[in-house]
PDB file of C-alpha atoms in Angstrom:
ATOM      1  CA  MET A   1     -23.853  31.314 -12.404  1.00 47.00           C
ATOM      2  CA  ALA A   2     -23.077  29.095  -9.376  1.00 53.00           C
ATOM      3  CA  ALA A   3     -19.221  29.289  -8.257  1.00 55.00           C
ATOM      4  CA  SER A   4     -17.717  25.990  -7.720  1.00 65.00           C
ATOM      5  CA  ALA A   5     -16.576  25.642  -4.367  1.00 73.00           C
ATOM      6  CA  ILE A   6     -12.896  24.784  -3.589  1.00 76.00           C
ATOM      7  CA  SER A   7     -11.884  22.822  -0.839  1.00 78.00           C
ATOM      8  CA  SER A   8      -9.078  23.602   2.009  1.00 82.00           C
ATOM      9  CA  GLY A   9      -7.438  20.625   1.614  1.00 89.00           C
ATOM     10  CA  ALA A  10      -7.754  18.009   4.581  1.00 91.00           C
ATOM     11  CA  LEU A  11      -4.666  17.633   6.194  1.00 92.00           C
ATOM     12  CA  VAL A  12      -2.834  14.471   5.970  1.00 93.00           C
ATOM     13  CA  MET A  13       0.583  13.204   6.840  1.00 93.00           C
ATOM     14  CA  LEU A  14       2.480  11.615   3.866  1.00 93.00           C
ATOM     15  CA  GLU A  15       2.585   8.685   5.720  1.00 92.00           C
ATOM     16  CA  GLU A  16      -1.157   7.890   5.826  1.00 90.00           C
ATOM     17  CA  LEU A  17      -1.293   8.121   1.690  1.00 91.00           C
ATOM     18  CA  ASN A  18      -1.301   4.809   0.445  1.00 87.00           C
ATOM     19  CA  PRO A  19      -4.240   2.932  -1.247  1.00 87.00           C
ATOM     20  CA  SER A  20      -5.980   1.784   1.740  1.00 86.00           C
ATOM     21  CA  SER A  21      -6.272   5.584   3.017  1.00 86.00           C
ATOM     22  CA  THR A  22      -9.613   7.013   2.879  1.00 85.00           C
ATOM     23  CA  GLN A  23      -7.515  10.223   1.446  1.00 85.00           C
ATOM     24  CA  PHE A  24      -5.837   8.134  -1.290  1.00 91.00           C
ATOM     25  CA  LYS A  25      -8.646   8.744  -3.967  1.00 91.00           C
ATOM     26  CA  GLN A  26      -8.318  10.878  -7.498  1.00 93.00           C
ATOM     27  CA  GLY A  27      -9.167  14.856  -7.086  1.00 92.00           C
ATOM     28  CA  ALA A  28      -9.037  14.666  -3.135  1.00 92.00           C
ATOM     29  CA  SER A  29      -8.236  17.845  -2.214  1.00 94.00           C
ATOM     30  CA  ILE A  30      -5.762  17.348   0.581  1.00 95.00           C
ATOM     31  CA  ARG A  31      -2.353  19.197   2.965  1.00 96.00           C
ATOM     32  CA  VAL A  32       0.425  17.639   2.739  1.00 97.00           C
ATOM     33  CA  THR A  33       3.816  18.859   4.740  1.00 96.00           C
ATOM     34  CA  GLY A  34       7.346  17.685   4.179  1.00 96.00           C
ATOM     35  CA  LYS A  35      11.285  18.258   3.495  1.00 96.00           C
ATOM     36  CA  LEU A  36      12.043  19.052  -0.740  1.00 97.00           C
ATOM     37  CA  GLN A  37      13.647  15.930  -1.305  1.00 97.00           C
ATOM     38  CA  GLU A  38      13.905  16.306  -5.127  1.00 96.00           C
ATOM     39  CA  PHE A  39      12.942  19.084  -7.493  1.00 96.00           C
ATOM     40  CA  ASN A  40      12.742  18.517 -11.314  1.00 95.00           C
ATOM     41  CA  VAL A  41      13.079  21.967 -13.092  1.00 93.00           C
ATOM     42  CA  GLU A  42      12.196  20.993 -16.253  1.00 94.00           C
ATOM     43  CA  GLU A  43       9.037  18.999 -15.287  1.00 94.00           C
ATOM     44  CA  ALA A  44       8.512  21.031 -12.695  1.00 95.00           C
ATOM     45  CA  VAL A  45       7.976  18.188 -10.229  1.00 97.00           C
ATOM     46  CA  ALA A  46       8.896  18.615  -6.601  1.00 97.00           C
ATOM     47  CA  VAL A  47       9.623  15.293  -4.338  1.00 98.00           C
ATOM     48  CA  LEU A  48       8.694  15.347  -0.686  1.00 97.00           C
ATOM     49  CA  ALA A  49       9.354  13.623   1.927  1.00 96.00           C
ATOM     50  CA  ASP A  50       8.316  12.900   5.377  1.00 93.00           C
ATOM     51  CA  GLY A  51      10.613   9.939   7.034  1.00 89.00           C
ATOM     52  CA  SER A  52       9.997   7.116   4.391  1.00 93.00           C
ATOM     53  CA  ALA A  53       7.226   8.382   3.295  1.00 93.00           C
ATOM     54  CA  THR A  54       7.534  10.461  -0.197  1.00 95.00           C
ATOM     55  CA  LEU A  55       4.898  12.286  -2.777  1.00 96.00           C
ATOM     56  CA  ARG A  56       5.558  14.002  -6.055  1.00 97.00           C
ATOM     57  CA  VAL A  57       4.280  17.424  -6.072  1.00 98.00           C
ATOM     58  CA  ASP A  58       3.501  19.020  -9.487  1.00 97.00           C
ATOM     59  CA  THR A  59       4.552  23.048  -9.043  1.00 97.00           C
ATOM     60  CA  GLN A  60       3.486  24.231 -12.291  1.00 95.00           C
ATOM     61  CA  HIS A  61       1.280  26.707 -11.530  1.00 94.00           C
ATOM     62  CA  LEU A  62       3.209  28.015  -8.430  1.00 95.00           C
ATOM     63  CA  ASN A  63       5.421  30.991  -8.243  1.00 92.00           C
ATOM     64  CA  LEU A  64       7.575  29.537  -5.235  1.00 92.00           C
ATOM     65  CA  SER A  65      11.317  29.860  -4.893  1.00 92.00           C
ATOM     66  CA  LEU A  66      12.082  26.103  -3.981  1.00 95.00           C
ATOM     67  CA  ARG A  67      15.310  25.267  -1.838  1.00 95.00           C
ATOM     68  CA  MET A  68      16.313  21.754  -1.547  1.00 96.00           C
ATOM     69  CA  GLY A  69      16.180  20.386   2.191  1.00 95.00           C
ATOM     70  CA  SER A  70      13.871  23.358   3.112  1.00 97.00           C
ATOM     71  CA  ILE A  71      10.200  21.981   4.779  1.00 97.00           C
ATOM     72  CA  TYR A  72       7.173  22.763   2.462  1.00 97.00           C
ATOM     73  CA  GLN A  73       2.975  22.398   2.985  1.00 97.00           C
ATOM     74  CA  PHE A  74       1.709  22.188  -0.014  1.00 97.00           C
ATOM     75  CA  ILE A  75      -2.586  22.245  -0.582  1.00 97.00           C
ATOM     76  CA  GLY A  76      -4.008  20.910  -4.022  1.00 96.00           C
ATOM     77  CA  GLU A  77      -5.637  17.860  -5.585  1.00 96.00           C
ATOM     78  CA  LEU A  78      -4.512  14.423  -5.617  1.00 96.00           C
ATOM     79  CA  GLN A  79      -3.946  12.415  -8.759  1.00 96.00           C
ATOM     80  CA  ILE A  80      -3.579   9.339  -9.512  1.00 94.00           C
ATOM     81  CA  ASP A  81      -2.084   7.069 -12.153  1.00 91.00           C
ATOM     82  CA  ALA A  82      -3.346   3.799 -13.609  1.00 88.00           C
ATOM     83  CA  SER A  83      -0.146   1.969 -11.612  1.00 90.00           C
ATOM     84  CA  ASN A  84      -1.638   3.359  -8.047  1.00 89.00           C
ATOM     85  CA  GLU A  85       1.375   6.053  -8.196  1.00 92.00           C
ATOM     86  CA  ALA A  86       0.270   9.460  -6.483  1.00 94.00           C
ATOM     87  CA  ILE A  87       0.969  13.057  -7.716  1.00 96.00           C
ATOM     88  CA  LEU A  88      -0.471  16.221  -5.747  1.00 97.00           C
ATOM     89  CA  LYS A  89      -1.565  19.161  -8.295  1.00 97.00           C
ATOM     90  CA  ALA A  90      -0.701  22.148  -6.143  1.00 97.00           C
ATOM     91  CA  ARG A  91      -2.575  25.232  -6.213  1.00 95.00           C
ATOM     92  CA  VAL A  92      -1.019  26.555  -3.013  1.00 95.00           C
ATOM     93  CA  GLY A  93       2.581  26.098  -1.684  1.00 97.00           C
ATOM     94  CA  ARG A  94       4.581  28.139   1.379  1.00 96.00           C
ATOM     95  CA  ASN A  95       7.823  26.889   2.835  1.00 97.00           C
ATOM     96  CA  VAL A  96       7.427  26.659   6.576  1.00 97.00           C
ATOM     97  CA  ASP A  97      10.980  26.033   7.814  1.00 96.00           C
ATOM     98  CA  GLY A  98      10.785  26.525  11.079  1.00 93.00           C
ATOM     99  CA  MET A  99       8.066  24.420  12.020  1.00 93.00           C
ATOM    100  CA  ASP A 100       9.153  21.613  14.420  1.00 92.00           C
ATOM    101  CA  LEU A 101       6.952  18.387  12.230  1.00 90.00           C
ATOM    102  CA  ASN A 102       7.243  16.521  15.748  1.00 91.00           C
ATOM    103  CA  LEU A 103       5.009  18.964  17.302  1.00 94.00           C
ATOM    104  CA  TYR A 104       2.782  19.648  13.971  1.00 92.00           C
ATOM    105  CA  ARG A 105       2.297  15.294  14.344  1.00 91.00           C
ATOM    106  CA  GLN A 106       1.217  15.927  18.067  1.00 94.00           C
ATOM    107  CA  SER A 107      -1.123  18.958  17.222  1.00 94.00           C
ATOM    108  CA  LEU A 108      -2.576  16.723  14.406  1.00 92.00           C
ATOM    109  CA  LYS A 109      -3.718  13.616  16.437  1.00 93.00           C
ATOM    110  CA  LEU A 110      -4.951  16.168  19.053  1.00 94.00           C
ATOM    111  CA  LEU A 111      -7.013  17.742  16.435  1.00 92.00           C
ATOM    112  CA  ARG A 112      -7.944  14.625  14.873  1.00 90.00           C
ATOM    113  CA  ASP A 113      -9.300  13.186  18.675  1.00 92.00           C
ATOM    114  CA  PHE A 114     -11.294  16.291  19.183  1.00 93.00           C
ATOM    115  CA  GLN A 115     -13.099  16.236  16.105  1.00 89.00           C
ATOM    116  CA  ALA A 116     -13.895  12.439  16.617  1.00 88.00           C
ATOM    117  CA  ASP A 117     -15.002  13.199  20.328  1.00 88.00           C
ATOM    118  CA  GLN A 118     -17.195  16.318  18.897  1.00 88.00           C
ATOM    119  CA  ASN A 119     -18.872  13.952  16.097  1.00 86.00           C
ATOM    120  CA  ASN A 120     -19.429  10.665  18.866  1.00 85.00           C
ATOM    121  CA  SER A 121     -21.233  13.273  20.891  1.00 82.00           C
ATOM    122  CA  LEU A 122     -23.010  14.321  18.233  1.00 79.00           C
ATOM    123  CA  ALA A 123     -24.042  11.249  17.230  1.00 77.00           C
ATOM    124  CA  ALA A 124     -25.087  10.686  20.755  1.00 67.00           C
TER     125      ALA A 124
END
C-alpha cells in the first residue's frame, strides 16, 4: 500500500494569488501569511489580509484560537470555484505574531533569487 505524499506548501504572498499566477490552480498546496481581518465562527472561515490582497481560509479542521488583528500562517490546498474565487482549505495554521512581514517579504525574494540562480546553473 503506497502512502500519498503531502506537499509542504509553496511559499506564496497573498498579492501573488491571482488568476494569472502559476500558484493559482485547483488543489495547489501553498503556504500564506497575513493578518486576520475577519472570522466567521459558524462557517469556520477566516479572511487573511496582506496590504490590499485578501484570501478566505477554511479553518474547520484546525484546533486554533484566532485573534483579530494577529498574524497567521496557513498551509493547505487551494480550492477555486466557478467564479474564480479562491479559498484555502487549511491543514496547518499557526500564530506568527512578532514576525516582521517586510523582512519576511525580503527573505522570500532572496530565497527565490537563490533558487533561480541554482536552477540556471544546473541548466547551463
